[in-house]
Coordinates of N, CA and C in Angstrom, one line a residue:
X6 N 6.4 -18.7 10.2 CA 5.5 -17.6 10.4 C 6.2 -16.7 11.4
X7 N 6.3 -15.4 11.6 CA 6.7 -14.5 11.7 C 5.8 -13.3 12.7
X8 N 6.1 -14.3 14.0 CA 4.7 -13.3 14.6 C 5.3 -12.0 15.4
X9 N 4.9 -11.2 16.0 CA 5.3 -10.0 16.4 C 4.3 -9.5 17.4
X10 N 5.0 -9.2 18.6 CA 4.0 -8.9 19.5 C 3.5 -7.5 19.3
X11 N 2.6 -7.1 20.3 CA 2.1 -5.6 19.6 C 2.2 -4.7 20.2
X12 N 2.7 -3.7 19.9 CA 3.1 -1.9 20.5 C 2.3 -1.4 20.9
X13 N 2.1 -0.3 21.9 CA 1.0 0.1 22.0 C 0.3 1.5 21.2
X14 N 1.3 1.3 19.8 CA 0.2 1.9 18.6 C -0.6 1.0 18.0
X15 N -0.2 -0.7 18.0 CA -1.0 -1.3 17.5 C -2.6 -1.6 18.3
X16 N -2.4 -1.1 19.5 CA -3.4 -1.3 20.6 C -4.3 -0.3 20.0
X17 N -3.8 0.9 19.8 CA -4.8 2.3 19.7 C -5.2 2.0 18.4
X18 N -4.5 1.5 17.3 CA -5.3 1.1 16.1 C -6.1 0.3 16.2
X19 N -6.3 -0.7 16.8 CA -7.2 -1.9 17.2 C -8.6 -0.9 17.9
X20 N -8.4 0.0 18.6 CA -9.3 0.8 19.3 C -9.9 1.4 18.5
X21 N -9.3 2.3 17.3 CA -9.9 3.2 16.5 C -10.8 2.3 15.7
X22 N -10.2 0.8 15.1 CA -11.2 0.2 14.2 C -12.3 -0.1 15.3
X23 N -12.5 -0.3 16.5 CA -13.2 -0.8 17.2 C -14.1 0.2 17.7
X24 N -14.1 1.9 18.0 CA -14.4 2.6 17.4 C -15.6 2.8 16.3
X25 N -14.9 3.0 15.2 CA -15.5 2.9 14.0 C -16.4 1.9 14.1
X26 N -16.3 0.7 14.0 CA -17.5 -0.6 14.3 C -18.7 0.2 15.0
X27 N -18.5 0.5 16.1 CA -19.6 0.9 17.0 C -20.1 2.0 16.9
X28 N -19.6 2.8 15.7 CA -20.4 4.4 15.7 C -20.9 4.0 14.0
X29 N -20.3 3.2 13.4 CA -21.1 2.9 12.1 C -21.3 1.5 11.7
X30 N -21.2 0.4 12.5 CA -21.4 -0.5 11.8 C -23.1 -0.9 12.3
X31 N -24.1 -0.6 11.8 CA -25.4 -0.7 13.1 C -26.4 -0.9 12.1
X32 N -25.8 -1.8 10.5 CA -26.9 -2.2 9.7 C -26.0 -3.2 9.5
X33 N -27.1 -4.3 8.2 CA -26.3 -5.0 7.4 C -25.8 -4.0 6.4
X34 N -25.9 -3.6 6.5 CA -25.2 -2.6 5.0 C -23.3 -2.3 5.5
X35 N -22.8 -2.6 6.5 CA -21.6 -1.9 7.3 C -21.5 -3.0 9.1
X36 N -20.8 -4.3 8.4 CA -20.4 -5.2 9.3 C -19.2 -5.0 9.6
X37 N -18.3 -4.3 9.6 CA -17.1 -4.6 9.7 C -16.5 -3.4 9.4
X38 N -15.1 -2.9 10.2 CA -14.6 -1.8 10.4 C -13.1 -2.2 10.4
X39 N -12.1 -1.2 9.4 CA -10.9 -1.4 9.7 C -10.1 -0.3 9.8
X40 N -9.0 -0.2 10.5 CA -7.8 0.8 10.9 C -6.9 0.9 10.0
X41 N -6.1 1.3 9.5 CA -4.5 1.4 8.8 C -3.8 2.7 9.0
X42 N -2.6 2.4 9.6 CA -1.4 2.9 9.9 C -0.6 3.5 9.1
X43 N 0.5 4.6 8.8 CA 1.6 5.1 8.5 C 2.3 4.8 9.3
X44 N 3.6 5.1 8.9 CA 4.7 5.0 9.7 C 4.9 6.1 10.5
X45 N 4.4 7.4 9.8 CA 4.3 8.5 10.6 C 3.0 8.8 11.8
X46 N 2.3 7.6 11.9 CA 1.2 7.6 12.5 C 0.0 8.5 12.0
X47 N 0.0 8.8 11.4 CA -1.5 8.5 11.1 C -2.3 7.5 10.3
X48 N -3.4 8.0 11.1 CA -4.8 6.4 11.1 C -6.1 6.6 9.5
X49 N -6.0 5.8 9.1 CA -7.3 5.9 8.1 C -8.4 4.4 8.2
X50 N -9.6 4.9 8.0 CA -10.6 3.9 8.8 C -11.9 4.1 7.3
X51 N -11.7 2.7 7.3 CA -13.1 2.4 6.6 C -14.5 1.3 7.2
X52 N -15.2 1.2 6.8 CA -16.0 0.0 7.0 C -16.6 -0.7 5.4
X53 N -16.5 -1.8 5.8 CA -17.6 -2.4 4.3 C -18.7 -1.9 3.7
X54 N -18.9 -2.4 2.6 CA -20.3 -2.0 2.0 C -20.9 -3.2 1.7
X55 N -21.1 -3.9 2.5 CA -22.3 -4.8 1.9 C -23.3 -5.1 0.9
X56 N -23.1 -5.7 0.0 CA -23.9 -6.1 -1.2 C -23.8 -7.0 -1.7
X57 N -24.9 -7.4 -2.9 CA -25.6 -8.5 -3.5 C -24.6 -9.0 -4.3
X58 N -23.2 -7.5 -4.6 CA -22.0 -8.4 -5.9 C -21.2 -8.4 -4.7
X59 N -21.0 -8.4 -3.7 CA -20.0 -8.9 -2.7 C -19.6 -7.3 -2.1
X60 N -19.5 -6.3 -2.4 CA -18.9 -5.0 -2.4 C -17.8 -5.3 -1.5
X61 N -16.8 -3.7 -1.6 CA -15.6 -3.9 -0.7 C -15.9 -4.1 0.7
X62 N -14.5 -5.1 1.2 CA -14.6 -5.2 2.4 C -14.0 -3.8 2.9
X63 N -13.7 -3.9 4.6 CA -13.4 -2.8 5.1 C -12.2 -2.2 5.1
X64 N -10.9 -3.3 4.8 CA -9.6 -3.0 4.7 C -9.6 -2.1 3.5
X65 N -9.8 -2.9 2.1 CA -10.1 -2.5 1.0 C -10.6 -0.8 0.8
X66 N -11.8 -0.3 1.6 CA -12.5 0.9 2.0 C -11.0 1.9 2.7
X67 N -10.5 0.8 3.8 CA -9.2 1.9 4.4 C -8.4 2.0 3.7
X68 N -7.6 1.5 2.7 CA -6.5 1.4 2.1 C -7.0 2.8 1.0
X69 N -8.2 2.6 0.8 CA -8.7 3.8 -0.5 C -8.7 5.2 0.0
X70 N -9.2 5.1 1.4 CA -9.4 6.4 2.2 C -8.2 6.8 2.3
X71 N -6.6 5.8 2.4 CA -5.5 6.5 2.8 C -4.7 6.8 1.6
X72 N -5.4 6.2 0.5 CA -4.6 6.9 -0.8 C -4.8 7.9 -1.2
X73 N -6.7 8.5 -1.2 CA -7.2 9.4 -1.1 C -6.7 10.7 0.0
X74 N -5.6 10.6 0.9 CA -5.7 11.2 1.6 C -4.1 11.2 1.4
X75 N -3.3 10.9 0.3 CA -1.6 11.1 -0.3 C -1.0 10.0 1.0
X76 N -2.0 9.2 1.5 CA -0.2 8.3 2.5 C 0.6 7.7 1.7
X77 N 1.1 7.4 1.9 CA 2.4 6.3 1.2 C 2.4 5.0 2.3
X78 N 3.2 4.5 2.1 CA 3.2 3.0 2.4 C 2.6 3.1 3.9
X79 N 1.7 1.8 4.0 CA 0.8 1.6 5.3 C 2.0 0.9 5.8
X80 N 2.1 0.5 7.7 CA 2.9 -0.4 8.1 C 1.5 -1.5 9.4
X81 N 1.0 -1.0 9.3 CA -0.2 -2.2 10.0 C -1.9 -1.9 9.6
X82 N -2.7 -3.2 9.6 CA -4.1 -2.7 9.7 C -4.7 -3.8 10.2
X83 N -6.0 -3.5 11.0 CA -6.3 -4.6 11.3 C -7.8 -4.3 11.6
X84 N -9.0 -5.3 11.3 CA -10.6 -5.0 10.7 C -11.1 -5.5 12.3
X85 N -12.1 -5.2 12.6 CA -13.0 -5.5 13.8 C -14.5 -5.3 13.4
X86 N -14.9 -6.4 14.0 CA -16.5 -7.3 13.6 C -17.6 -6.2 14.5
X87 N -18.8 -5.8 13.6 CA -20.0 -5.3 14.7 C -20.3 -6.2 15.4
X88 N -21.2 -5.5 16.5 CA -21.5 -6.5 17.7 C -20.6 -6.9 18.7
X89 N -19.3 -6.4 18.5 CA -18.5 -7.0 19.6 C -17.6 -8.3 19.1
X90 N -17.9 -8.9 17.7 CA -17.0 -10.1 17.5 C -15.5 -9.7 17.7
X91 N -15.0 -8.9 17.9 CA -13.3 -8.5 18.1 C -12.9 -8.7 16.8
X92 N -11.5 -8.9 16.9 CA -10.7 -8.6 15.7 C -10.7 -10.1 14.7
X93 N -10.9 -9.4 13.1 CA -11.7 -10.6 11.9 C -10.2 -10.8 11.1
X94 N -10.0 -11.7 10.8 CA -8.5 -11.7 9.7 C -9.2 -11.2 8.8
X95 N -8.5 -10.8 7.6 CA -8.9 -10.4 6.1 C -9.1 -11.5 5.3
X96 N -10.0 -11.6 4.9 CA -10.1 -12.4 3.5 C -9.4 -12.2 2.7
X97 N -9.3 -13.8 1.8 CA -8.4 -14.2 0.9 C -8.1 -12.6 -0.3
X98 N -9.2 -12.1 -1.1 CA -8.8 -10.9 -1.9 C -8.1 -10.1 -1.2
X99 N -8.3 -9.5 0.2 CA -8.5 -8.6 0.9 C -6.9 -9.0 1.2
X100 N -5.9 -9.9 1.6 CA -5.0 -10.7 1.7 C -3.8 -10.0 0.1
X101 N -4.4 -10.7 -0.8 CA -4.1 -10.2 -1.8 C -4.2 -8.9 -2.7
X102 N -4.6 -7.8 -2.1 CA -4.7 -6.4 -2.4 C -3.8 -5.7 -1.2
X103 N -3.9 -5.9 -0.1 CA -2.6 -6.0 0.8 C -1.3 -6.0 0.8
X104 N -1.2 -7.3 -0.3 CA 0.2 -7.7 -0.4 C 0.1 -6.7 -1.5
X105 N 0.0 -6.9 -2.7 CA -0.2 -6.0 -3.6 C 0.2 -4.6 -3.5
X106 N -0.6 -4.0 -2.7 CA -0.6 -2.3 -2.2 C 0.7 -2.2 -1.3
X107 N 0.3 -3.0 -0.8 CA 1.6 -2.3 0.4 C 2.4 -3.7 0.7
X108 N 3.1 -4.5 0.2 CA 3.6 -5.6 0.9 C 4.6 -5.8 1.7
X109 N 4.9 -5.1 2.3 CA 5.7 -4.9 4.0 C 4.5 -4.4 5.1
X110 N 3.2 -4.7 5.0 CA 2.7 -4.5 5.7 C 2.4 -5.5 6.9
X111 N 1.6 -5.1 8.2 CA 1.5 -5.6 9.2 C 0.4 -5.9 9.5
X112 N -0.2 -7.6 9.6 CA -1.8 -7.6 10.0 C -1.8 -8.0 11.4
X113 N -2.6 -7.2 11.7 CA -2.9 -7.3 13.2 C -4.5 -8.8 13.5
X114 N -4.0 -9.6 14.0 CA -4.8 -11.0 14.3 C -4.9 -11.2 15.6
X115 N -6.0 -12.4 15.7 CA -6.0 -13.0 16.9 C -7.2 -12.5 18.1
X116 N -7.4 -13.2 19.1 CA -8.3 -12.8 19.8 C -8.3 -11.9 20.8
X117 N -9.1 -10.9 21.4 CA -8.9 -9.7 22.0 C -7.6 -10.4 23.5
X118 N -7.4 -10.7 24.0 CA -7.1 -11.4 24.8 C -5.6 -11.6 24.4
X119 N -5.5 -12.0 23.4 CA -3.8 -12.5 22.3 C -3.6 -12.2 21.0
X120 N -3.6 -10.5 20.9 CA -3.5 -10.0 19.6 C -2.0 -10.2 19.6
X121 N -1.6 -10.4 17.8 CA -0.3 -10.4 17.2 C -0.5 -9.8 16.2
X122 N 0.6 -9.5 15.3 CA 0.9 -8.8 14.4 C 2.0 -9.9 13.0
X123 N 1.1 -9.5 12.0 CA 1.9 -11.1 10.9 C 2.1 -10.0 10.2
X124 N 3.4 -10.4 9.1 CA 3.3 -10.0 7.7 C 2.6 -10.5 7.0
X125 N 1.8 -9.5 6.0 CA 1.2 -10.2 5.1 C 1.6 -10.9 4.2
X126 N 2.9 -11.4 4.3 CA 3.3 -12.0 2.8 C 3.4 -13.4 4.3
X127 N 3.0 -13.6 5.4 CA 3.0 -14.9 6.3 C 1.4 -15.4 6.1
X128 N 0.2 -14.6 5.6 CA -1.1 -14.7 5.6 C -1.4 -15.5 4.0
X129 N -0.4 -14.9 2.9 CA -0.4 -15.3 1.7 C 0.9 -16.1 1.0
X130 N 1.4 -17.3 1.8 CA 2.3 -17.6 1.4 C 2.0 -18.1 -0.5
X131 N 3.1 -18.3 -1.6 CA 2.9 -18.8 -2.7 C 2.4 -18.1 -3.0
X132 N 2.1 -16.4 -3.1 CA 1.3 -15.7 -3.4 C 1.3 -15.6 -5.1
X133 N 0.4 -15.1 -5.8 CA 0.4 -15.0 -7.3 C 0.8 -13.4 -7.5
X134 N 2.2 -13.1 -8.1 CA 2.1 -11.9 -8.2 C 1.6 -11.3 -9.7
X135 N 1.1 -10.1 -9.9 CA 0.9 -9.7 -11.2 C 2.1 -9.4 -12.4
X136 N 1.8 -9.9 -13.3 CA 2.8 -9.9 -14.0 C 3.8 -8.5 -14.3
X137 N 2.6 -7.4 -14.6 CA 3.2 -5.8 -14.3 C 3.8 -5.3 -13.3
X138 N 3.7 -6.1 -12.2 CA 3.8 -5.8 -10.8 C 5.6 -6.8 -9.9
X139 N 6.2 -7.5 -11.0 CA 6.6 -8.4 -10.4 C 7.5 -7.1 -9.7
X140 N 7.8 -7.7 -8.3 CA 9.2 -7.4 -7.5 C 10.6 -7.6 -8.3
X141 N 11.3 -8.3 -8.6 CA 12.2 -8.5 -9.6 C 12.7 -8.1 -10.4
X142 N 12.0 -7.6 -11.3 CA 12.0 -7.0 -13.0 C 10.9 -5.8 -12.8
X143 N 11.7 -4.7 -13.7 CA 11.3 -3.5 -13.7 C 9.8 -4.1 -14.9
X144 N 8.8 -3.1 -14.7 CA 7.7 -3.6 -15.7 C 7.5 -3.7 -17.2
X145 N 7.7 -4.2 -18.0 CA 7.6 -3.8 -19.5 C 7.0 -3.0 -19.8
X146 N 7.3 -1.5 -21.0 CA 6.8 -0.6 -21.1 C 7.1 -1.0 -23.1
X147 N 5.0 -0.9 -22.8 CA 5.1 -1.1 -24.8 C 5.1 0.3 -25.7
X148 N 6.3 0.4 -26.5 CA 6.2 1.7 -27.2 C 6.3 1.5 -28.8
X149 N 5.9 2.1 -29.7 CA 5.3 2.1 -31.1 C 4.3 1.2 -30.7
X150 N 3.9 1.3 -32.4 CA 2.5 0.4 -32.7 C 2.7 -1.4 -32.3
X151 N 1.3 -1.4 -32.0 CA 1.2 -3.0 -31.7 C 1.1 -3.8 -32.6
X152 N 1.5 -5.1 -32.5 CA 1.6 -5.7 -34.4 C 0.4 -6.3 -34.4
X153 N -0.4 -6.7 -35.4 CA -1.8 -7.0 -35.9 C -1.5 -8.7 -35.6
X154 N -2.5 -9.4 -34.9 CA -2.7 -10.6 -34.6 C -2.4 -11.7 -35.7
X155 N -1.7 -12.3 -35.6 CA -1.2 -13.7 -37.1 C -2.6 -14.6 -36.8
X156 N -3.3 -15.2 -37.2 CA -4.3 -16.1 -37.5 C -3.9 -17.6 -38.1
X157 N -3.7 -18.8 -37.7 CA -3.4 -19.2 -38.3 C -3.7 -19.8 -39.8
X158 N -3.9 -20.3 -40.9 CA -4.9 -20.6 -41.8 C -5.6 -19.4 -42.2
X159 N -5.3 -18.3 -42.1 CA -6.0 -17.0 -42.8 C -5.6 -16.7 -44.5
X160 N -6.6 -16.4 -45.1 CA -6.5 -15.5 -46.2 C -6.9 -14.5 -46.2
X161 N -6.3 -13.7 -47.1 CA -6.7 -12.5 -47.5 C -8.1 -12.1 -47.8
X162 N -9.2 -11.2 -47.3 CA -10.5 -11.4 -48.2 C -10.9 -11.5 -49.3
X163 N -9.8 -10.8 -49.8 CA -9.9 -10.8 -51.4 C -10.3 -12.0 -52.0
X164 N -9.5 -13.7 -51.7 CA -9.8 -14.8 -52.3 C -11.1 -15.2 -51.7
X165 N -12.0 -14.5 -51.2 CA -13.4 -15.1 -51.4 C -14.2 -15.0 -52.1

C-alpha cells in the first residue's frame, strides 16, 4: 500500500468538500459531499442523491461535474460525511468508476486528525477491468457487417 502524506492542496480540497457538506448536505436527500482536483488546480464538487434505486454517490456527482466542465485527468478526491462525520472512503462502485475514469488518481482517507492520500488502484487491488477498456491492448474496433448467430440443431423454416 502506497500511502502519501498530504499537501496543502490536499487540505483545501478536504475543506471545499467539507464546505459543500455544510451548505448542502441538510436532508436525507444529499449525505455526502465530495472534492476532485486537476493538476492544474482546479476543484469540482458534487454531493449524492439519495434514493430508493441507490442514486449516485458524491464522487460519482464530482467526477460528472468535472467532465461537464472539459477537465481532463483528475489527480485527487476525497467525499466528507453531513453532520460533521469527516472524511468517508468511497464505496466499492465508486472505487471502481475511479479507477476506470481516471486511474492514476489520488484518494484522500483517514481521520480528520491523519488524513493520507492512496492510489486508487491500492483501494481496488485485483481490480476487474473492462474488456473495451483494457490498459494493454488497443480496443477492438468492429467494422462491416456482423455475422448472423449459428444455432446449433437449426433448420431452415422451410422443413416445417
Amino acid at each position: 500500500m502506497t500511502t502519501t502524506m498530504l499537501f496543502d492542496t490536499d487540505r483545501a480540497l478536504v475543506q471545499a468538500a467539507t464546505a459543500v457538506a455544510k451548505l448542502r448536505c441538510r436532508s436525507d436527500n444529499h449525505t455526502v459531499a465530495a472534492a476532485a482536483r486537476t493538476a492544474d488546480g482546479r476543484v469540482f464538487t458534487g454531493v449524492n442523491l439519495a434514493h430508493f434505486t441507490g442514486g449516485p454517490c458524491a464522487e460519482v456527482v464530482a467526477l460528472g461535474a468535472a467532465a461537464t466542465q472539459g477537465a481532463g485527468e483528475l489527480e485527487a478526491i476525497v467525499a466528507v460525511g453531513d453532520r460533521g462525520r469527516g472524511v468517508l472512503p468511497p464505496c466499492g462502485r465508486c472505487r471502481q468508476v475511479l479507477l476506470d475514469y481516471h486511474p492514476s488518481i489520488q484518494v484522500i482517507l483517514g481521520p480528520m486528525d491523519a488524513l493520507r492520500r492512496l492510489p486508487v488502484t491500492d483501494l481496488l487491488p485485483e481490480t476487474y477491468v473492462w474488456a473495451d477498456h483494457r490498459r494493454d491492448e488497443p480496443p477492438t474496433v468492429r467494422t462491416g457487417p456482423w455475422p448472423l448467430p449459428t444455432v446449433p440443431a437449426s433448420r431452415p423454416a422451410s422443413e416445417d
